[in-house]
PDB file of C-alpha atoms in Angstrom:
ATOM      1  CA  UNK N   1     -22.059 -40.272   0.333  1.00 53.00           C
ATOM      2  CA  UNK N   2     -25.080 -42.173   2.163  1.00 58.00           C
ATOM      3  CA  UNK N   3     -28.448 -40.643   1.889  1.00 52.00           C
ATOM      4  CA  UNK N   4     -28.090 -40.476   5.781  1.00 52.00           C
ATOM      5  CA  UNK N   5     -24.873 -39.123   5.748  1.00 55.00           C
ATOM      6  CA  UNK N   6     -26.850 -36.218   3.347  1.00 56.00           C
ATOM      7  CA  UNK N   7     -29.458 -36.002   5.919  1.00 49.00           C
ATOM      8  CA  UNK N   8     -27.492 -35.132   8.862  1.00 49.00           C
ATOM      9  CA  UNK N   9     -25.253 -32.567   6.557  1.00 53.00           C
ATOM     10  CA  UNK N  10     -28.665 -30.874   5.997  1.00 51.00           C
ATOM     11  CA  UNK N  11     -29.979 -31.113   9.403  1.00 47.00           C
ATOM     12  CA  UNK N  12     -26.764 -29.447  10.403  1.00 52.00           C
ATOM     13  CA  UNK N  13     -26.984 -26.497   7.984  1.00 53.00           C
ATOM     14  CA  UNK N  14     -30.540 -26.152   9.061  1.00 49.00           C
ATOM     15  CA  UNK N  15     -29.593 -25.615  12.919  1.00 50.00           C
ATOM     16  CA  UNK N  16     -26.741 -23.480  12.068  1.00 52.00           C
ATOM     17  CA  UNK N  17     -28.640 -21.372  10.144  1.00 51.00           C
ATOM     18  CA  UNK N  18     -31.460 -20.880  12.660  1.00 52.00           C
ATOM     19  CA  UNK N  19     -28.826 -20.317  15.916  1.00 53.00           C
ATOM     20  CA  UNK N  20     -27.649 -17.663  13.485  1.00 49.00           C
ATOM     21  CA  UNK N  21     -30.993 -15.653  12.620  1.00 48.00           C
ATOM     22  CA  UNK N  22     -32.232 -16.575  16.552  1.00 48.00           C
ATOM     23  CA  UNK N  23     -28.854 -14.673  17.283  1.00 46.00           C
ATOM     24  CA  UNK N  24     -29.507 -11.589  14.417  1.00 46.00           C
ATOM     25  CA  UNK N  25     -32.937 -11.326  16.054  1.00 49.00           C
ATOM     26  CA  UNK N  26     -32.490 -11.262  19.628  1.00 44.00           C
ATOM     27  CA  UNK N  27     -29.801  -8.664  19.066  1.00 48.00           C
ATOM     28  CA  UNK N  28     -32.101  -6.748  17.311  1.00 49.00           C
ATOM     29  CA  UNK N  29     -34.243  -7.299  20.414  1.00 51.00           C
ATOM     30  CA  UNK N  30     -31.960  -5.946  22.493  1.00 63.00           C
ATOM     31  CA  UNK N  31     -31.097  -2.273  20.531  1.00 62.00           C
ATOM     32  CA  UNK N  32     -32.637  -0.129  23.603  1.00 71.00           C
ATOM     33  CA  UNK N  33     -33.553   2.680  20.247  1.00 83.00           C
ATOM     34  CA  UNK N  34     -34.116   2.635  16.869  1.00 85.00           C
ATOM     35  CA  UNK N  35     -33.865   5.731  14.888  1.00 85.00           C
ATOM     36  CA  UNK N  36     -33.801   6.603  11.382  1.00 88.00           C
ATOM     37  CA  UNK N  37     -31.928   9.980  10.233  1.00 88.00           C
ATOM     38  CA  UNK N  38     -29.443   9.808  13.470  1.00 88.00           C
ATOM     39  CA  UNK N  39     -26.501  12.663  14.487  1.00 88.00           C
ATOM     40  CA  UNK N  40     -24.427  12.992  17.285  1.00 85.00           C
ATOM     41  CA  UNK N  41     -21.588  15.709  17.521  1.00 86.00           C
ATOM     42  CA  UNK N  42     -18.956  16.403  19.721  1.00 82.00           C
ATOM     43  CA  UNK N  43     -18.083  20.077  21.334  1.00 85.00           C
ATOM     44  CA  UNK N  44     -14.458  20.906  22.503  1.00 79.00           C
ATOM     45  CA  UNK N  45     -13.165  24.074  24.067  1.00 78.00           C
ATOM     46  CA  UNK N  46     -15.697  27.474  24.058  1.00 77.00           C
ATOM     47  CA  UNK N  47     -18.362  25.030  22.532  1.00 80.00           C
ATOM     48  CA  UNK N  48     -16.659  24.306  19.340  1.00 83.00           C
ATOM     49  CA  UNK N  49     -17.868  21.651  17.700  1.00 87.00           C
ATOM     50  CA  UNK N  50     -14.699  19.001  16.865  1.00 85.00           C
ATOM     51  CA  UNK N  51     -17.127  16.203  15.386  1.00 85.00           C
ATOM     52  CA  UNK N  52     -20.180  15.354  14.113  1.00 89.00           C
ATOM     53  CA  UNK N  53     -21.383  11.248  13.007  1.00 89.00           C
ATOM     54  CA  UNK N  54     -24.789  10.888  11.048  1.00 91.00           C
ATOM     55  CA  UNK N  55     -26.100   7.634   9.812  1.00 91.00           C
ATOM     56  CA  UNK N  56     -29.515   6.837   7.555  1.00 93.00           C
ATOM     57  CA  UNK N  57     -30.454   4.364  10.194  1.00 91.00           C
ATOM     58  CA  UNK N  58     -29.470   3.631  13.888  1.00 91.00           C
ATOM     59  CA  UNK N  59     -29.606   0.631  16.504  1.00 91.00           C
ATOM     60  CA  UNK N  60     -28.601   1.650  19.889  1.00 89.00           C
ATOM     61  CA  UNK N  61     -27.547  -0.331  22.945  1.00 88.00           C
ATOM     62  CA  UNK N  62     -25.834   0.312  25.889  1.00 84.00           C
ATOM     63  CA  UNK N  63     -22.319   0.574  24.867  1.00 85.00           C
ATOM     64  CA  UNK N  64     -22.179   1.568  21.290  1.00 87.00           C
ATOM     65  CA  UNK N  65     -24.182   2.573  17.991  1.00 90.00           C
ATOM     66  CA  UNK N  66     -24.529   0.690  14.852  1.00 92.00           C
ATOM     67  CA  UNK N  67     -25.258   2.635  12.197  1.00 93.00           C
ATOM     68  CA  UNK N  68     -25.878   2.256   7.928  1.00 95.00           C
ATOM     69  CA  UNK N  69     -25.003   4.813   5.632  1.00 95.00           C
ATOM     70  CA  UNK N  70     -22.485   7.051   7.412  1.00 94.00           C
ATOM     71  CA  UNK N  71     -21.294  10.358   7.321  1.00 94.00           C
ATOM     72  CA  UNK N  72     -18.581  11.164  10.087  1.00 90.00           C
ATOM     73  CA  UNK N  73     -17.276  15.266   9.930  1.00 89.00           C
ATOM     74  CA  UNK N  74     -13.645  15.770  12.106  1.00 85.00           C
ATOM     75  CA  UNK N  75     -13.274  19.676  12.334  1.00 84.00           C
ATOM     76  CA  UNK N  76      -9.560  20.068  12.989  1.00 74.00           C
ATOM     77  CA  UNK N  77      -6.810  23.272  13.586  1.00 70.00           C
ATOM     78  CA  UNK N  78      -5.458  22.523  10.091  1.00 72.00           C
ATOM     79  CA  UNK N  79      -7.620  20.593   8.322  1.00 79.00           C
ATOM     80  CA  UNK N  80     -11.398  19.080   7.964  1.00 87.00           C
ATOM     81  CA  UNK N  81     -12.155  15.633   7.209  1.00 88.00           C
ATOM     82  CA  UNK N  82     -15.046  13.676   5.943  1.00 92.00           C
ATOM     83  CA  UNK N  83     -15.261   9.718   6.550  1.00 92.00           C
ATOM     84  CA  UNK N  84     -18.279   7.855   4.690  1.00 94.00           C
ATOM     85  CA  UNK N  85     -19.271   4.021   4.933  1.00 96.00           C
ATOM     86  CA  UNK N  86     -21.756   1.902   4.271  1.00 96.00           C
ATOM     87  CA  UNK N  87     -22.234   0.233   7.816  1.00 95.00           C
ATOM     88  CA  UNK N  88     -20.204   1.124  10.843  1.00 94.00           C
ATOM     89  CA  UNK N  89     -20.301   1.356  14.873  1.00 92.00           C
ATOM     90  CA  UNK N  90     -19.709   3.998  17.180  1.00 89.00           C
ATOM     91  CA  UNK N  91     -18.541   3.268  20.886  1.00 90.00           C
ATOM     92  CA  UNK N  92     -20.129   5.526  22.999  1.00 81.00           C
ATOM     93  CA  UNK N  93     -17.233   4.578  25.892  1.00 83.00           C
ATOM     94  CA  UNK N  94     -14.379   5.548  24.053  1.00 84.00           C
ATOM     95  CA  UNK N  95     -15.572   7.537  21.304  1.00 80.00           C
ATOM     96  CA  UNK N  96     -13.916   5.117  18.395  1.00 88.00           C
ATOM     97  CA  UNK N  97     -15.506   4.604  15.220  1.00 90.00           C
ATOM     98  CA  UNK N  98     -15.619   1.353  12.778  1.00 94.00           C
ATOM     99  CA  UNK N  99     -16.360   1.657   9.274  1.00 95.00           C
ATOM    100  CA  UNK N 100     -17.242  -0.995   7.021  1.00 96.00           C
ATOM    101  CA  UNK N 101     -18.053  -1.356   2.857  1.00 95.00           C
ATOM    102  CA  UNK N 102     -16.964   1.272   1.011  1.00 95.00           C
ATOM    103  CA  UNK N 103     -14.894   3.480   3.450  1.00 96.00           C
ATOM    104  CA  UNK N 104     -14.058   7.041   1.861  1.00 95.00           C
ATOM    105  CA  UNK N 105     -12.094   9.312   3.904  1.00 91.00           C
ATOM    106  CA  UNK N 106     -11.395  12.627   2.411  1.00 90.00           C
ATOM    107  CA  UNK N 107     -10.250  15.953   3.427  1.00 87.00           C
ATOM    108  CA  UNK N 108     -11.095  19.469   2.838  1.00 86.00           C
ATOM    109  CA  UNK N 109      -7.698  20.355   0.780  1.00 81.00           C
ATOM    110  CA  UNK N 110      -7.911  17.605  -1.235  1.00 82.00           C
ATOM    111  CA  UNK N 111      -7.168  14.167  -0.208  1.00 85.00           C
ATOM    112  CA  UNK N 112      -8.778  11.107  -0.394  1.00 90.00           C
ATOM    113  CA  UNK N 113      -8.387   7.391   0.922  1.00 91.00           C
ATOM    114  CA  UNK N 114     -10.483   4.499  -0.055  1.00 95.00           C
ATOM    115  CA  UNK N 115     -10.539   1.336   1.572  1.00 96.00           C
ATOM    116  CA  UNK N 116     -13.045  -1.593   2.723  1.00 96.00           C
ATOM    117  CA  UNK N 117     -12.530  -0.679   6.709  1.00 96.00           C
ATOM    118  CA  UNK N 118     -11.254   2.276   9.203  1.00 95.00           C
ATOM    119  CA  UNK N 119     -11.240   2.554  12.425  1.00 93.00           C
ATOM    120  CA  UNK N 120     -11.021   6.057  14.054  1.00 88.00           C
ATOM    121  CA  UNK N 121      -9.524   6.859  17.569  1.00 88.00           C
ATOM    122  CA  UNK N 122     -11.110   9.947  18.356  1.00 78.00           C
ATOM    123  CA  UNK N 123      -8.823  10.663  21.657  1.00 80.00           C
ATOM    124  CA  UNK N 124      -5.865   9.646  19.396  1.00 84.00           C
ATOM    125  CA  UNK N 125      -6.984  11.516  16.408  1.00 82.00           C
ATOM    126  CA  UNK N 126      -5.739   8.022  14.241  1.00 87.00           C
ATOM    127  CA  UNK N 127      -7.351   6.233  11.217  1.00 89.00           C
ATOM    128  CA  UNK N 128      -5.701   2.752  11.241  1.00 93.00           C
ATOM    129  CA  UNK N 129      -6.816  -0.230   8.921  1.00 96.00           C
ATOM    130  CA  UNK N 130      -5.472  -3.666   7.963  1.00 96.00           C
ATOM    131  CA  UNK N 131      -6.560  -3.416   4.495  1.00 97.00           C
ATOM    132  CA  UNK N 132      -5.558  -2.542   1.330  1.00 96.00           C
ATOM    133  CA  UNK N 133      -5.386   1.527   0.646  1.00 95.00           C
ATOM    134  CA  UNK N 134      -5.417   3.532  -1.831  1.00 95.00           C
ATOM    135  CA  UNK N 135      -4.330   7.430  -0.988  1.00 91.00           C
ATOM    136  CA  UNK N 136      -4.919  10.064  -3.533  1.00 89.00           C
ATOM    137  CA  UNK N 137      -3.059  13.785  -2.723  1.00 82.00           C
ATOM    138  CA  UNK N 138      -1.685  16.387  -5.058  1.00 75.00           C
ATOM    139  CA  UNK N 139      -0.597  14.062  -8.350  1.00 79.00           C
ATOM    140  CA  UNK N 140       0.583  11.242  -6.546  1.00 84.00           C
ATOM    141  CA  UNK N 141      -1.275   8.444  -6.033  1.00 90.00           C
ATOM    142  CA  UNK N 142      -0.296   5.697  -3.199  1.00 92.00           C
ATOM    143  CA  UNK N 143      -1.308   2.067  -2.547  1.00 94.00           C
ATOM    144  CA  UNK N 144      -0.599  -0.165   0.156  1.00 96.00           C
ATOM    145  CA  UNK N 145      -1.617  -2.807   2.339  1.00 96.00           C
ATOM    146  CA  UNK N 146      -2.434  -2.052   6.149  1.00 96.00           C
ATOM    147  CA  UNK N 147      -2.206   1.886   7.131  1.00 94.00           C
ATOM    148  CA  UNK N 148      -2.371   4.643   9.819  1.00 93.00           C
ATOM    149  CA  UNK N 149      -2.490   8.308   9.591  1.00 87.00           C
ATOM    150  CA  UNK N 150      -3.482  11.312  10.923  1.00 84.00           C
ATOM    151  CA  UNK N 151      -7.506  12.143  10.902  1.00 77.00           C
ATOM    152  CA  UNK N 152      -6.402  15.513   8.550  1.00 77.00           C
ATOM    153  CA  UNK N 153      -4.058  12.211   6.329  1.00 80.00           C
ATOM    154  CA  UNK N 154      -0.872  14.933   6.798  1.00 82.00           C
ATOM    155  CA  UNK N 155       0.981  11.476   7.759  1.00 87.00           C
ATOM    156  CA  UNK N 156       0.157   8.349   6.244  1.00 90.00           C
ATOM    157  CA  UNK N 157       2.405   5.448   6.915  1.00 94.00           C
ATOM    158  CA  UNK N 158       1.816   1.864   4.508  1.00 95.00           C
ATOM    159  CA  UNK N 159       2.976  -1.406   5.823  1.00 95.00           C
ATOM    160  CA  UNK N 160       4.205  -3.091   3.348  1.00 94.00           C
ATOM    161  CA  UNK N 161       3.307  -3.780  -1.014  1.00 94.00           C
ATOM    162  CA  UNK N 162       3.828  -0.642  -1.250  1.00 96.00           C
ATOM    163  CA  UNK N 163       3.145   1.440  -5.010  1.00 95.00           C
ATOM    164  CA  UNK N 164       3.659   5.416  -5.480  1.00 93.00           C
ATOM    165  CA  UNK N 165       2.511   7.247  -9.257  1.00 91.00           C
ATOM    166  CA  UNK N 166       3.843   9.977  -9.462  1.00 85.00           C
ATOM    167  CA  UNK N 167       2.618  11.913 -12.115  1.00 80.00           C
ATOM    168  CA  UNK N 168       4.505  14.883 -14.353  1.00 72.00           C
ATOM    169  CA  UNK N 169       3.768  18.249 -13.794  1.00 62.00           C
ATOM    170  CA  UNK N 170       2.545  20.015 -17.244  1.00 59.00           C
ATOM    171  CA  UNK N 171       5.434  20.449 -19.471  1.00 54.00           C
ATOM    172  CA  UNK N 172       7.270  17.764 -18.465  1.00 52.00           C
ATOM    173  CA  UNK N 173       4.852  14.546 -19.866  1.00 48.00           C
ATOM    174  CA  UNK N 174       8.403  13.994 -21.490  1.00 46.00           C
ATOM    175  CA  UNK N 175       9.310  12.780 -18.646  1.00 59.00           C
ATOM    176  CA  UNK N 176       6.881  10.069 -17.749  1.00 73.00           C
ATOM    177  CA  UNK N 177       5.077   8.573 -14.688  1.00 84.00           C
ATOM    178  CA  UNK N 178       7.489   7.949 -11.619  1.00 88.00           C
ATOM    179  CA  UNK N 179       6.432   4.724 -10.459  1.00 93.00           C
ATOM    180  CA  UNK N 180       8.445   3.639  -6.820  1.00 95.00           C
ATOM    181  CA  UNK N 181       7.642   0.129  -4.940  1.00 96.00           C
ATOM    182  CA  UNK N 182       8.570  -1.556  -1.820  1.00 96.00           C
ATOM    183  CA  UNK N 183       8.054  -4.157   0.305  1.00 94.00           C
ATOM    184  CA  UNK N 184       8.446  -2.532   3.830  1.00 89.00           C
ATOM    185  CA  UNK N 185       6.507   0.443   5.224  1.00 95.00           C
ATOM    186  CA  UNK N 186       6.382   3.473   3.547  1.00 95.00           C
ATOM    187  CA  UNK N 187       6.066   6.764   5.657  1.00 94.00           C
ATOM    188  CA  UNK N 188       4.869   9.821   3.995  1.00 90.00           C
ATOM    189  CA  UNK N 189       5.088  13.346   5.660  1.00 90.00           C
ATOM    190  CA  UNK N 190       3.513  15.957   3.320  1.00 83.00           C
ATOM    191  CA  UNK N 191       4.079  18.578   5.647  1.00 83.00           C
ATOM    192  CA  UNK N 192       7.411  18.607   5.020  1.00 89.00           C
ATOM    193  CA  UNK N 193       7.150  17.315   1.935  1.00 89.00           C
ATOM    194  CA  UNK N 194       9.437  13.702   1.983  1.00 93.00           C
ATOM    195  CA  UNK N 195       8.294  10.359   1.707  1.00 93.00           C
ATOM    196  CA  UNK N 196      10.658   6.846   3.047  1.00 96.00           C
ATOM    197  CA  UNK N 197      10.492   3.790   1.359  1.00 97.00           C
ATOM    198  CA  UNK N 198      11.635   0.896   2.975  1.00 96.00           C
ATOM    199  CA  UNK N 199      12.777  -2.786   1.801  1.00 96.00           C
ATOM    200  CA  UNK N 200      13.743  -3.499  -1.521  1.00 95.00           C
ATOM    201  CA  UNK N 201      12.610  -0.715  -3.230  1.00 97.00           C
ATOM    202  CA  UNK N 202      12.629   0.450  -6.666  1.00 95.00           C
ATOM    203  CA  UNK N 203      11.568   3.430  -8.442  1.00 93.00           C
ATOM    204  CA  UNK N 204      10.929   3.758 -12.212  1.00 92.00           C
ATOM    205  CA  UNK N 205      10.513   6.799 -14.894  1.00 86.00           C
ATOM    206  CA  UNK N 206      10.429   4.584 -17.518  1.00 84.00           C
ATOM    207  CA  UNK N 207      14.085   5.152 -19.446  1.00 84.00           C
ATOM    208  CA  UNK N 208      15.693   4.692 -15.933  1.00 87.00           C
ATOM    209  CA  UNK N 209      15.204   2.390 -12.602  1.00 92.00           C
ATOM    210  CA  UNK N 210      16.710   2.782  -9.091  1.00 94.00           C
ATOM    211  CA  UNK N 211      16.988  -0.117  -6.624  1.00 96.00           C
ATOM    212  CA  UNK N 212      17.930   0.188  -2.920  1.00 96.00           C
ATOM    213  CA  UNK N 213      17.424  -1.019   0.840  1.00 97.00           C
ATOM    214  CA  UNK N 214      16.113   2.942   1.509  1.00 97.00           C
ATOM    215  CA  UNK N 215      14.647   5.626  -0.647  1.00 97.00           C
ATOM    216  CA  UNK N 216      13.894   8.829   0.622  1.00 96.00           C
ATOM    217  CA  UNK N 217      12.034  10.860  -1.931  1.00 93.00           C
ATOM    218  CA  UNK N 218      11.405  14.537  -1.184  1.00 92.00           C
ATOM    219  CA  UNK N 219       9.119  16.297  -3.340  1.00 85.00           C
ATOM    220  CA  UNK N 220       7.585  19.776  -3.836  1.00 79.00           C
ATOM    221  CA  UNK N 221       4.081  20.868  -3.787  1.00 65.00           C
ATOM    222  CA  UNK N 222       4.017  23.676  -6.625  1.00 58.00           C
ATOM    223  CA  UNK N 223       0.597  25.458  -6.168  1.00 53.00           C
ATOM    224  CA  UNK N 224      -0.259  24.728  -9.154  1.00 56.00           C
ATOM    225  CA  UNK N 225      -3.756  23.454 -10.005  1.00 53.00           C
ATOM    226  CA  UNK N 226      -5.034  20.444 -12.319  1.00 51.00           C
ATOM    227  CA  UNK N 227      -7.801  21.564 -14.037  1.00 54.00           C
ATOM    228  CA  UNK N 228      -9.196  17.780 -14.536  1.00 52.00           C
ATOM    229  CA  UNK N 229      -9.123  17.174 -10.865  1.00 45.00           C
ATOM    230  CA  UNK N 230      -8.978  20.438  -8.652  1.00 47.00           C
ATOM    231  CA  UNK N 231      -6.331  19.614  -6.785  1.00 43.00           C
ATOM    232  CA  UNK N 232      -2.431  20.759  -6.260  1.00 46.00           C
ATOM    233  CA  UNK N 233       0.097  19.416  -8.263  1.00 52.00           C
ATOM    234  CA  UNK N 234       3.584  18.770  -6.733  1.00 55.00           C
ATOM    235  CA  UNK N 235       7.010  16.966  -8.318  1.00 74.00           C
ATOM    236  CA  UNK N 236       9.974  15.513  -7.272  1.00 83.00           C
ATOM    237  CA  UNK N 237      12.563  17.578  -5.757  1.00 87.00           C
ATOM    238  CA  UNK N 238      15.587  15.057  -4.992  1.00 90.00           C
ATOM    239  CA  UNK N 239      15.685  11.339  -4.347  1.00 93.00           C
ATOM    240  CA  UNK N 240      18.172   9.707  -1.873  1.00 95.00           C
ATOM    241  CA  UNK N 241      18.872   5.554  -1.987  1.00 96.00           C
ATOM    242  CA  UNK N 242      20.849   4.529   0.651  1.00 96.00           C
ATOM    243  CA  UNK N 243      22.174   0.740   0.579  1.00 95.00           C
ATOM    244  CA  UNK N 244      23.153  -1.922  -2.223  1.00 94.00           C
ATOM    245  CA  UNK N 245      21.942   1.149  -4.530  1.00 95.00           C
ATOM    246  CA  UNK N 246      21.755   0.094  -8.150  1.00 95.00           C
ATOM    247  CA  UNK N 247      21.029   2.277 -11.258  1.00 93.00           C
ATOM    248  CA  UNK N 248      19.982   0.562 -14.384  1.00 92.00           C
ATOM    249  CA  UNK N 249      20.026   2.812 -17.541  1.00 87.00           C
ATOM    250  CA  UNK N 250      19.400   1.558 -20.698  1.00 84.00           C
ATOM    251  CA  UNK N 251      22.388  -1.218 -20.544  1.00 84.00           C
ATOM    252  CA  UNK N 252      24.566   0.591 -18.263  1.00 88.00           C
ATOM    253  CA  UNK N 253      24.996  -0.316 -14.731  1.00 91.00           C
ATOM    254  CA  UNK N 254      26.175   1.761 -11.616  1.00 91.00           C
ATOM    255  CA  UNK N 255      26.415   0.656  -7.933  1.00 93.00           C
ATOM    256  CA  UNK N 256      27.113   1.995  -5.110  1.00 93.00           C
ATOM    257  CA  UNK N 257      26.191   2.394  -1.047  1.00 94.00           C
ATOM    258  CA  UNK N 258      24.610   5.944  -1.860  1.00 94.00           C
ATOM    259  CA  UNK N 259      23.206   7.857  -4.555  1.00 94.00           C
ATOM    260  CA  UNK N 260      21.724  11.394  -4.101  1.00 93.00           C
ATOM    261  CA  UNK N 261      19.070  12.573  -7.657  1.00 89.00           C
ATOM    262  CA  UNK N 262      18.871  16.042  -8.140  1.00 87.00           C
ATOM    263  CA  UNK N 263      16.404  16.414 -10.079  1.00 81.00           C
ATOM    264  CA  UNK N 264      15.990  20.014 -11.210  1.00 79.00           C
ATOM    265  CA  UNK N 265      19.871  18.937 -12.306  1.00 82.00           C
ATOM    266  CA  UNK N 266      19.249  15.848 -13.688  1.00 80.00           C
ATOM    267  CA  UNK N 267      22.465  15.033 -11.569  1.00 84.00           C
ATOM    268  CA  UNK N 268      23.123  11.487  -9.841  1.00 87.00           C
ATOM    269  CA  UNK N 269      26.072  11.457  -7.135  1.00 90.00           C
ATOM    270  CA  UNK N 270      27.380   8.291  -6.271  1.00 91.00           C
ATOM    271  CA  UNK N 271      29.560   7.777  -3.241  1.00 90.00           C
ATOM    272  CA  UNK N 272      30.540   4.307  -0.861  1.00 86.00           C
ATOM    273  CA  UNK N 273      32.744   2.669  -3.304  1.00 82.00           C
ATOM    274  CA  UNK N 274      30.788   3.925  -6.742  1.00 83.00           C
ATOM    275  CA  UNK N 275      31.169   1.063  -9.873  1.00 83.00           C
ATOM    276  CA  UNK N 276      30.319   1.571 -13.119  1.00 77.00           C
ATOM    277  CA  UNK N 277      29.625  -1.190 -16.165  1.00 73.00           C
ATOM    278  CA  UNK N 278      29.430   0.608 -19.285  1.00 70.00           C
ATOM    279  CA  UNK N 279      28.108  -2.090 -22.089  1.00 62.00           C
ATOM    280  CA  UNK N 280      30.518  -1.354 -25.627  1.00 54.00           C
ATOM    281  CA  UNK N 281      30.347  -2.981 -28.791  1.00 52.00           C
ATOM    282  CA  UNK N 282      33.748  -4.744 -27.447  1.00 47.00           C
ATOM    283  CA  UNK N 283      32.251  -5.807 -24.135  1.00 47.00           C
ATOM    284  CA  UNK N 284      31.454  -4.407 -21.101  1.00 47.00           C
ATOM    285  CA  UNK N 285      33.852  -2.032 -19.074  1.00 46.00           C
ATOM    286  CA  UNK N 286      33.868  -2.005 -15.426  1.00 45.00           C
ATOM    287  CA  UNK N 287      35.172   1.211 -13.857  1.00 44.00           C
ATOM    288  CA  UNK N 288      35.445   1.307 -10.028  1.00 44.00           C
ATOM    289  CA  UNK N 289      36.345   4.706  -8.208  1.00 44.00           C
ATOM    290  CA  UNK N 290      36.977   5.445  -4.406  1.00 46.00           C
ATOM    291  CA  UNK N 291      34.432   7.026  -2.238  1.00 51.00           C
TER     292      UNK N 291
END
């Protein structure tokens, strides 16, 4: 490359850069207020307040709030939530909320979501991002990419590269860490307690592995509470895998459309043309039975 060439590379950077802080500064020009130590709540019915957003620093303008170091309270009929960020905006229009850098949402029985940004639909009562998630409630432990929930995180739907833990109650570390992927969305309900797994999805104990199109995995929330963490501990109550279901144990094979886990009866029913392929020292067998 010329020296000229180098020249007008640098004379380039230089004007970018300056259109850029000119641009930083004359919107810092136009913030109508500065404050440092900011709140703003919200009051609903009776003059209850519903929600309350504080930030270390604050620039305001005429249609929203940019704020550092935030702290965002939702009071709500079932639960309470607490959002904190690093940076965010607040439109004053609508009353949504974008967080940004560090983005930890957690609630007042005991969950918690991390992620680099949120955006909060007051009116809506949503939390929506596009990033990657990681939910922590009870002993389970969710990640995915792209989410929306509920403000009190009761429902919590993934959009796809989707991975549950599901750790043992006490008493059962025999048992091992249920680990279930998938590549679709993944809808959790923990008010009643189920959670769907869509798309090629595959759960794992360790000794034995499930693959299907569907899993629905219901679990139970025992009351019981981890000493380590505070928080409820749950376990699984009966898995259901619903098309091209395949069960790998050990070296044995089963297939079938459908296969309902019970798990408190360690039973597995197979039905939609069940096949088995038992691996003997002569060879494998392959038993197929009706529906």
């Amino acid at each position: 490359m010329s020296k000229y060439n180098i020249l007008f590379l640098l004379f380039c950077i230089f004007i970018a850069a300056s259109s850029f802080l000119a641009s930083a500064e004359e919107e810092q020009k136009d913030a109508e207020q500065q404050m440092e130590e900011f709140s703003i709540a919200g009051f609903g019915e009776q003059g209850k307040k519903t929600w309350q957003l504080n930030g270390k620093n604050a620039d305001i303008y005429s249609s929203n709030i940019k704020l550092t170091d935030i702290v965002a309270d939702m009071y709500g009929d079932q639960d309470d939530i607490t959002l904190t960020a690093d940076r965010g905006s607040f439109d004053k229009a609508n009353g949504k909320m974008h967080l940004e850098s560090n983005v930890v949402a957690t609630t007042k029985s005991g969950a918690k979501m991390t992620t680099d940004s949120l955006d909060w639909d007051r009116e809506k009562q949503l939390v929506t991002t596009p990033d990657r998630v990681n939910v922590y409630r009870e002993n389970m432990h969710t990640q995915g990419t792209g989410a929306e929930g509920k403000t009190d995180l009761q429902t919590v739907t993934l959009q796809k590269d989707v991975k549950v833990e599901i750790e043992p109650k006490e008493g059962e570390k025999a048992q091992g860490t249920v680990t279930i992927t998938c590549d679709g969305a993944l809808e959790v309900d923990y008010g009643k307690e189920v959670a769907v797994f869509n798309e090629n999805v595959k759960a794992d104990d360790g000794e034995n592995q499930i693959y299907s199109d569907r899993m629905d995995v219901h679990f139970s929330m025992s009351g019981e509470v981890d000493p380590k963490t505070g928080q409820k501990k749950g376990s699984i109550k009966k898995i259901v895998a619903e098309g091209n279901v395949k069960i790998v144990k050990g070296e044995n094979e089963s297939y079938a459309q459908k296969a309902e886990y019970i798990a408190e009866e360690k039973r597995v029913v197979l039905t939609g043309r069940p096949k088995l392929m038992i691996l003997s020292e002569g060879g494998g067998l392959d038993a197929s039975f009706g529906d």
